[in-house]
Short mmCIF file of N, CA, C and O in Angstrom, two decimals:
data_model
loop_
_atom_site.label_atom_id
_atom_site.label_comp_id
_atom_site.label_asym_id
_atom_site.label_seq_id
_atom_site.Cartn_x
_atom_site.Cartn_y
_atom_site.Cartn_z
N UNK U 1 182.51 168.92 159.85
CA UNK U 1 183.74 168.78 159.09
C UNK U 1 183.96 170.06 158.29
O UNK U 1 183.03 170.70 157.82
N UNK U 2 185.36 170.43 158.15
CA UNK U 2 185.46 171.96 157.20
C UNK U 2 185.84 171.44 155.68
O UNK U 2 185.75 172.23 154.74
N UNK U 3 186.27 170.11 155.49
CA UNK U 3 186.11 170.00 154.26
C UNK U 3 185.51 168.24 153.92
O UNK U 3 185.20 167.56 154.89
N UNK U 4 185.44 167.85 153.01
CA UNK U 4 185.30 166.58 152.23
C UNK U 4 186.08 165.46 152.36
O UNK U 4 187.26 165.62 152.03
N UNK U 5 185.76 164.32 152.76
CA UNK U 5 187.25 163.55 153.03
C UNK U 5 186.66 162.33 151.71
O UNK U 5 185.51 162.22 151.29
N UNK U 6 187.73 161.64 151.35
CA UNK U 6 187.97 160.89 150.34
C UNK U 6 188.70 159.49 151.19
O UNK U 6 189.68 159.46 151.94
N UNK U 7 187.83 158.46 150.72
CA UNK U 7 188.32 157.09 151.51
C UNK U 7 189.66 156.91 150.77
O UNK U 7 190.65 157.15 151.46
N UNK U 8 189.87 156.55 149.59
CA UNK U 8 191.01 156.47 149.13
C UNK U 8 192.16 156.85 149.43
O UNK U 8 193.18 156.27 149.05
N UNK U 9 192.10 158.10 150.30
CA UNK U 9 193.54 159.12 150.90
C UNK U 9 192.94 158.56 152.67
O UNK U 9 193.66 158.26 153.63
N UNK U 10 192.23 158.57 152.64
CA UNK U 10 192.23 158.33 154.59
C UNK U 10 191.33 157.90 154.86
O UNK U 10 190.35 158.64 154.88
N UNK U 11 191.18 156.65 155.18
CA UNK U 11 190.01 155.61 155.76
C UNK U 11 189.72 156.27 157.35
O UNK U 11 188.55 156.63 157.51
N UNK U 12 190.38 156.41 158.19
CA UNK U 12 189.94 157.05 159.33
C UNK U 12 190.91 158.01 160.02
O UNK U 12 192.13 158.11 159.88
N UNK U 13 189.92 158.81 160.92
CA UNK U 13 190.93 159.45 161.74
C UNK U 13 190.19 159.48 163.22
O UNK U 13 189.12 158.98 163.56
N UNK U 14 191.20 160.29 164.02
CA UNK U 14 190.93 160.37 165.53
C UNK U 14 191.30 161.40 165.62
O UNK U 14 192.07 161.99 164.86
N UNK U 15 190.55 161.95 167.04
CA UNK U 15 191.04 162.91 167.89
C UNK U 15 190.71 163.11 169.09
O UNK U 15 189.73 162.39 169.30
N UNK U 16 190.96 163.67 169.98
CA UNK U 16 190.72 163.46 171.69
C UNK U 16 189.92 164.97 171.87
O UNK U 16 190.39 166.09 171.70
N UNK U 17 188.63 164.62 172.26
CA UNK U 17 188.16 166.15 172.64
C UNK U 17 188.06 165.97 174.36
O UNK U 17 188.01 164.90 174.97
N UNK U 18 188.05 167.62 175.04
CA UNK U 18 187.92 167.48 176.81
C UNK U 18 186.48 168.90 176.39
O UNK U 18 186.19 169.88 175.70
N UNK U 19 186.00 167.87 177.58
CA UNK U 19 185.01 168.80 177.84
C UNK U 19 185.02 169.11 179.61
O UNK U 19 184.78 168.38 180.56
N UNK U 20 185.39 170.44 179.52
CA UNK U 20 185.21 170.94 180.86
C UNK U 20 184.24 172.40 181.29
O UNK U 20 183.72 173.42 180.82
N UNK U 21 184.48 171.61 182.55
CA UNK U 21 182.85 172.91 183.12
C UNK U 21 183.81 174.21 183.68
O UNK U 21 185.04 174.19 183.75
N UNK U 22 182.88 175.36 184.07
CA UNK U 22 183.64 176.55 184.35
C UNK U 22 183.30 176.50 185.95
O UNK U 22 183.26 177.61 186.47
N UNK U 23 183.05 175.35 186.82
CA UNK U 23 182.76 175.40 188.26
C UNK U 23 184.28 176.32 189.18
O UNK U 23 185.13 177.06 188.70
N UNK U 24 184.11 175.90 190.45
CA UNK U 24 185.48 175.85 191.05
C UNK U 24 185.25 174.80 192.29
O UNK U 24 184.51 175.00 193.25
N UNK U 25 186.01 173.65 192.05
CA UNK U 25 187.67 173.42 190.92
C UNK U 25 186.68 173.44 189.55
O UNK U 25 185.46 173.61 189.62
N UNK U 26 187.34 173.26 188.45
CA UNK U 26 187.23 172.31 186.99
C UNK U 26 187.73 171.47 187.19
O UNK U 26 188.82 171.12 187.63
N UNK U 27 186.16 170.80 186.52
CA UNK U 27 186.02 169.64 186.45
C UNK U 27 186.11 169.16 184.56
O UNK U 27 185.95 169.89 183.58
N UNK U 28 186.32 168.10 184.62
CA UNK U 28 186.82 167.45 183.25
C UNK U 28 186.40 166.57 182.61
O UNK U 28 186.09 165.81 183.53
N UNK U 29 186.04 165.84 181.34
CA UNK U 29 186.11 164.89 181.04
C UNK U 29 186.33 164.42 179.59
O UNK U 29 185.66 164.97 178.71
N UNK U 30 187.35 163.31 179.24
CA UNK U 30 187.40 163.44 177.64
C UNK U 30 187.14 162.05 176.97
O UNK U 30 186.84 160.98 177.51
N UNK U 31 187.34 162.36 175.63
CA UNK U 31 187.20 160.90 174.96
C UNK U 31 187.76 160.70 174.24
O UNK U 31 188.33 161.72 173.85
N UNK U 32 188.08 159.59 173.53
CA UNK U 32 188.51 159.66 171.55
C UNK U 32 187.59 159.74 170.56
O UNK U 32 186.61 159.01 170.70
N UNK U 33 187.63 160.45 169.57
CA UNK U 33 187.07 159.91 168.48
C UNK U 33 187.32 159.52 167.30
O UNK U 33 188.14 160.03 166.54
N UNK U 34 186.55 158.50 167.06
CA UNK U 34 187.16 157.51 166.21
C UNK U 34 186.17 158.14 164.90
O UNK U 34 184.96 158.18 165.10
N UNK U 35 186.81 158.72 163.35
CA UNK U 35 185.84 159.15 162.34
C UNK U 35 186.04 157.91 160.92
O UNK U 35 186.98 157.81 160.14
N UNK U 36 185.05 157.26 161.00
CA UNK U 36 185.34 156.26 159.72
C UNK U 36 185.01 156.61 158.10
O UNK U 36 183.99 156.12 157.62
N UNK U 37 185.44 157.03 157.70
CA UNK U 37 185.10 157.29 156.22
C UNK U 37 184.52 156.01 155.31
O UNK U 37 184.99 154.90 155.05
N UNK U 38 183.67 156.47 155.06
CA UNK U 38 183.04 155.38 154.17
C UNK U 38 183.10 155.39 152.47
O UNK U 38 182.84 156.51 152.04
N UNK U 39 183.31 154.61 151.65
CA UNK U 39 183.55 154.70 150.57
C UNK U 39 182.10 154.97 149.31
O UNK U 39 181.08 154.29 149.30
N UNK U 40 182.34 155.90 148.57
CA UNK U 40 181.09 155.94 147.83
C UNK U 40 181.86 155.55 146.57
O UNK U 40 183.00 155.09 146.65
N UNK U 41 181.03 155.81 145.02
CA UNK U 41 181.84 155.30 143.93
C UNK U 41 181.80 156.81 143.47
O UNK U 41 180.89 157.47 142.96
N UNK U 42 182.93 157.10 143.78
CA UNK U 42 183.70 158.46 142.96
C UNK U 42 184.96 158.54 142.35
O UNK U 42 185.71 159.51 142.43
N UNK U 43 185.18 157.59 141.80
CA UNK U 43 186.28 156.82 141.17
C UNK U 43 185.54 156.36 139.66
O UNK U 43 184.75 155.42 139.71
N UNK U 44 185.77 157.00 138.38
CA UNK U 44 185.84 156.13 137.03
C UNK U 44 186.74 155.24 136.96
O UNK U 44 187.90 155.28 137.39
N UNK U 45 185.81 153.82 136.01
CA UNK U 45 186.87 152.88 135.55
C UNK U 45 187.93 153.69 134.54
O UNK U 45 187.48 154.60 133.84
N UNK U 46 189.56 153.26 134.47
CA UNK U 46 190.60 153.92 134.01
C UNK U 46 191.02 152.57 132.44
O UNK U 46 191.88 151.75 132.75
N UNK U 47 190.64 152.49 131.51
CA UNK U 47 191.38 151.57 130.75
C UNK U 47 192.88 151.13 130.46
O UNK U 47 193.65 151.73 129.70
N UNK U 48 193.10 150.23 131.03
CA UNK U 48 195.08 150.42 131.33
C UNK U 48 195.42 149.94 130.04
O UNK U 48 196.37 150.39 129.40
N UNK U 49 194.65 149.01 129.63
CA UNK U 49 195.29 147.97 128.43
C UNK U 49 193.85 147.95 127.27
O UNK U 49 192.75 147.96 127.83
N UNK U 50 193.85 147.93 126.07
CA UNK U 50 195.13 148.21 125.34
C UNK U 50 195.71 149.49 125.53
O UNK U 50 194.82 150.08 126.13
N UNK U 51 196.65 150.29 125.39
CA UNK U 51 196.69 151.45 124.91
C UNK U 51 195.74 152.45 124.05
O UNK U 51 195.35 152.18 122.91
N UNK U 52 195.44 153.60 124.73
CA UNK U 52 194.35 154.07 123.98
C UNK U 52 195.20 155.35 123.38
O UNK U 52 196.28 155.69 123.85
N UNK U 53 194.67 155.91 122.47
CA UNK U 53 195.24 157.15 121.84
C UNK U 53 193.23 157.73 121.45
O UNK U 53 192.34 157.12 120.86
N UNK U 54 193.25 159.05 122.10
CA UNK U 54 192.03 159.52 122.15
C UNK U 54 190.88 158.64 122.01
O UNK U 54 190.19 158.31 121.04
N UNK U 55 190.85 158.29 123.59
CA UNK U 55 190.33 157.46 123.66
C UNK U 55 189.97 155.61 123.11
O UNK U 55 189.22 154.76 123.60
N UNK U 56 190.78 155.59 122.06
CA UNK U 56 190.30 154.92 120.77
C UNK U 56 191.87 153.84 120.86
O UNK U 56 192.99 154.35 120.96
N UNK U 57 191.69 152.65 120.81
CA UNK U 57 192.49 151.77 120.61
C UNK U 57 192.67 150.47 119.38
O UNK U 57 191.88 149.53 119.37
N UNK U 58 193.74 150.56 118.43
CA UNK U 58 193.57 149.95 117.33
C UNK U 58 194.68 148.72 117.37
O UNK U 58 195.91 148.76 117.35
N UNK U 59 193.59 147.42 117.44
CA UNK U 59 193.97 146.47 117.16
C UNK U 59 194.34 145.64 116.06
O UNK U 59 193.30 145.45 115.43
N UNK U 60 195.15 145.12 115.58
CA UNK U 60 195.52 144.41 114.19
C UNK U 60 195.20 142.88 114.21
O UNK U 60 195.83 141.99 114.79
N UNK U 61 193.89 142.76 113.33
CA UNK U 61 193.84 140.92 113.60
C UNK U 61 194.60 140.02 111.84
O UNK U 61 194.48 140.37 110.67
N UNK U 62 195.07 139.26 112.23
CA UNK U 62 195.63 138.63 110.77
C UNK U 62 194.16 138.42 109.90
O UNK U 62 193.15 138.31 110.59
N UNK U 63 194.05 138.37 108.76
CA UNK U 63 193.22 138.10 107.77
C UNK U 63 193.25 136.63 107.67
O UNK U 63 192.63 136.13 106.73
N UNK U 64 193.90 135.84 108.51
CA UNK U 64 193.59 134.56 107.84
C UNK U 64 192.85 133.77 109.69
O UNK U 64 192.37 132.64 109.81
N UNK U 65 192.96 134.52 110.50
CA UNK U 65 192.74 134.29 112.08
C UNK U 65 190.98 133.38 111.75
O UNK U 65 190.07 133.57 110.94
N UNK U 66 191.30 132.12 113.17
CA UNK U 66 190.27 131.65 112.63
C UNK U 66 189.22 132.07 113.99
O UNK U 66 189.39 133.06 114.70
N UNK U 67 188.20 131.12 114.14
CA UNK U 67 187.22 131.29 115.52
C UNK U 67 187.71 130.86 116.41
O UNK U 67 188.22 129.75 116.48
N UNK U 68 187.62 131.86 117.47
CA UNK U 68 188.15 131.84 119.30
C UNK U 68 189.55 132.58 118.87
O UNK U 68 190.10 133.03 119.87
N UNK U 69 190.08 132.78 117.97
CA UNK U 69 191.52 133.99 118.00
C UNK U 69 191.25 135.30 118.92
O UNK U 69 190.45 136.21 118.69
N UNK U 70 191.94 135.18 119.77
CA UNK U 70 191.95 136.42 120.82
C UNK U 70 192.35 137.72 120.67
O UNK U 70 193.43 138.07 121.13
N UNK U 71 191.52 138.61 119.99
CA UNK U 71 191.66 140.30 119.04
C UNK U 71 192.91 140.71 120.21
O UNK U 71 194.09 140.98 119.99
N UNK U 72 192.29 140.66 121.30
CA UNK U 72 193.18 141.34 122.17
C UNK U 72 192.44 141.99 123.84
O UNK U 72 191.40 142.61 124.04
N UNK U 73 193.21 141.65 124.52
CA UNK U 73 193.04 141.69 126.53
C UNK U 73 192.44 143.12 126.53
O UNK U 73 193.06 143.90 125.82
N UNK U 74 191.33 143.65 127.20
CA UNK U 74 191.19 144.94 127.48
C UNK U 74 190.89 144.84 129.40
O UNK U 74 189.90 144.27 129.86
N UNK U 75 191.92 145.48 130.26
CA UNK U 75 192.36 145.84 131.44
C UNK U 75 191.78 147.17 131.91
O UNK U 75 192.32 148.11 131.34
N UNK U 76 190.90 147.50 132.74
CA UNK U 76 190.62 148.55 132.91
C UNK U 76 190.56 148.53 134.71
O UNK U 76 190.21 147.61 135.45
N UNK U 77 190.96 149.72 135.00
CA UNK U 77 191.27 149.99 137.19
C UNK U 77 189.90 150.37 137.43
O UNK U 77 189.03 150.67 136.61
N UNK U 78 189.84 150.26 139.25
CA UNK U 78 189.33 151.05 139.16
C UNK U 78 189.28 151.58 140.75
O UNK U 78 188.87 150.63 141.41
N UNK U 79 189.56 152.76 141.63
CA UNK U 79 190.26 152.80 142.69
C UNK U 79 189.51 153.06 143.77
O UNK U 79 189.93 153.79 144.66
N UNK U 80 188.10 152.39 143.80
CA UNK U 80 186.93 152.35 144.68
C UNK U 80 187.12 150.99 145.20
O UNK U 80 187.67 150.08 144.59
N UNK U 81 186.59 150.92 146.42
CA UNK U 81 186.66 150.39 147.38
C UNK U 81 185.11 149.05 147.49
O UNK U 81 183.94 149.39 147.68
N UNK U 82 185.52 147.80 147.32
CA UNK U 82 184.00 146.83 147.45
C UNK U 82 183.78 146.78 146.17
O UNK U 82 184.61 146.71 145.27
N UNK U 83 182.04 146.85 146.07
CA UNK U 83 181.21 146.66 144.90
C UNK U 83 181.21 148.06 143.97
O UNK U 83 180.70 147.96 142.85
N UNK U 84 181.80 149.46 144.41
CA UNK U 84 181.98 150.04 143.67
C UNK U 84 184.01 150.20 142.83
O UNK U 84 184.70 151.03 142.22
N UNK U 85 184.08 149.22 143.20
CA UNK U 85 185.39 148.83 142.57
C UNK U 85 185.53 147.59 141.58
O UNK U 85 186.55 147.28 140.96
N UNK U 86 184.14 146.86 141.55
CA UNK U 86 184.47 145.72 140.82
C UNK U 86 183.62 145.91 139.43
O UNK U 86 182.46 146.29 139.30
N UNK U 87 184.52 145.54 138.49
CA UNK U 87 184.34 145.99 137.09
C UNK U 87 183.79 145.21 136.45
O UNK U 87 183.81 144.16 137.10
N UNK U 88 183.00 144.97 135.00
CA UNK U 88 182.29 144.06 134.64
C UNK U 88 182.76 144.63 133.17
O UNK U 88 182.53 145.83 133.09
N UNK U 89 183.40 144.04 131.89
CA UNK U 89 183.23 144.15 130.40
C UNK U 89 181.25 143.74 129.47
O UNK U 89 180.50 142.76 129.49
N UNK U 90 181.23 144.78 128.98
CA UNK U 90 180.44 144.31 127.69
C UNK U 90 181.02 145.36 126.46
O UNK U 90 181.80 146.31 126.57
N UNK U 91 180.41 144.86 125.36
CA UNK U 91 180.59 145.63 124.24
C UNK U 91 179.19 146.28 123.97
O UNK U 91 178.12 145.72 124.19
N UNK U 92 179.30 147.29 123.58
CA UNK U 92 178.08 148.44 123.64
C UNK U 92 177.53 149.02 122.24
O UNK U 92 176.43 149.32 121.77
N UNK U 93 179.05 149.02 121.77
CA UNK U 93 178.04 149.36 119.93
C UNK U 93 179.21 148.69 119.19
O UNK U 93 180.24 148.19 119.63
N UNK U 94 178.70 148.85 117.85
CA UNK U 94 179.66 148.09 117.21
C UNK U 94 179.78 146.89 116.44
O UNK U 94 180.43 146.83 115.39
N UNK U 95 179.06 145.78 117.04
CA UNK U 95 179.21 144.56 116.79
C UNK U 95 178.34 143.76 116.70
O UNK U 95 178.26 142.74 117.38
N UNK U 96 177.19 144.29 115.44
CA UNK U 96 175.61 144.33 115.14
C UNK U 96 175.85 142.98 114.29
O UNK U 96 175.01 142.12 114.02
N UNK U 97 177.19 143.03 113.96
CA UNK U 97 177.39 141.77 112.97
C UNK U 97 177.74 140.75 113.91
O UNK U 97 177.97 139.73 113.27
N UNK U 98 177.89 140.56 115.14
CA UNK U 98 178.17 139.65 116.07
C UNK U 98 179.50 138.68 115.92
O UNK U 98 179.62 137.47 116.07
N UNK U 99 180.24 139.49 115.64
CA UNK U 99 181.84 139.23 115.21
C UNK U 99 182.13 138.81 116.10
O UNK U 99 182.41 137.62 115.96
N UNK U 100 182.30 139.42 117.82
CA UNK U 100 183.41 139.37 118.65
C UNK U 100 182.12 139.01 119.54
O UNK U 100 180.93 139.13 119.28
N UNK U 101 182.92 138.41 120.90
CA UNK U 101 182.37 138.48 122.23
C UNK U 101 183.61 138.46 123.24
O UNK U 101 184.77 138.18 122.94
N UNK U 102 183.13 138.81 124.49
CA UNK U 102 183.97 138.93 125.56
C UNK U 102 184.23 137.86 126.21
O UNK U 102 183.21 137.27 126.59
N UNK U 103 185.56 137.19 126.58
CA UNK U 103 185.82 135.84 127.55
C UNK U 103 185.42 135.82 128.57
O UNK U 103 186.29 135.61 129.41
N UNK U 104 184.02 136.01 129.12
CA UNK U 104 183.81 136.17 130.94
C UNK U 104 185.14 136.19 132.05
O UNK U 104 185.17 136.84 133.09
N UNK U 105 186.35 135.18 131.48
CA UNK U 105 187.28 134.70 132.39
C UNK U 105 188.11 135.75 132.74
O UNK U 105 189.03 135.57 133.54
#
């Protein structure tokens, strides 16, 4: 190959090669080939929702909100293909006071 192919832009391609001899007559013979690109994970998850502003997204909860009030949906892509496309939430720092948790759903 002369360069890198990316599943995301082209899952496969083809082309017909002939292979012939230099006898007399020429003689011939060809095939297709079929090239399948396979997907690796070279794709970061993208956060769609909430809105982030450097990086950083600020939510407003009422002061009087009681337990199970929903802070707010966080949506994130991600444009890999299978098990390197499927995304999983946790919270990572932050929440030593065990304020919040994530809805599995």
């Amino acid at each position: 190959a002369l360069r890198s192919f990316n599943y995301e832009q082209s899952k496969t391609f083809e082309f017909k090669v002939l292979a012939k001899d230099s006898g007399i007559p020429h003689l011939e013979s060809n095939a297709t080939v079929r090239v399948i690109v396979l997907d690796v994970n070279d794709n970061a998850p993208v956060i769609v929702l909430p809105t982030l502003l450097n990086d950083t997204a600020v939510l407003e909860v009422p002061r009087n909100s009681g337990v199970g009030y929903t802070v707010g949906t966080v949506r994130a892509t991600d444009s890999d293909f299978g098990e390197s496309g499927r995304l999983t939430y946790e919270i990572v720092d932050g929440n030593e006071e065990h304020l919040f948790e994530i809805d599995p759903v």
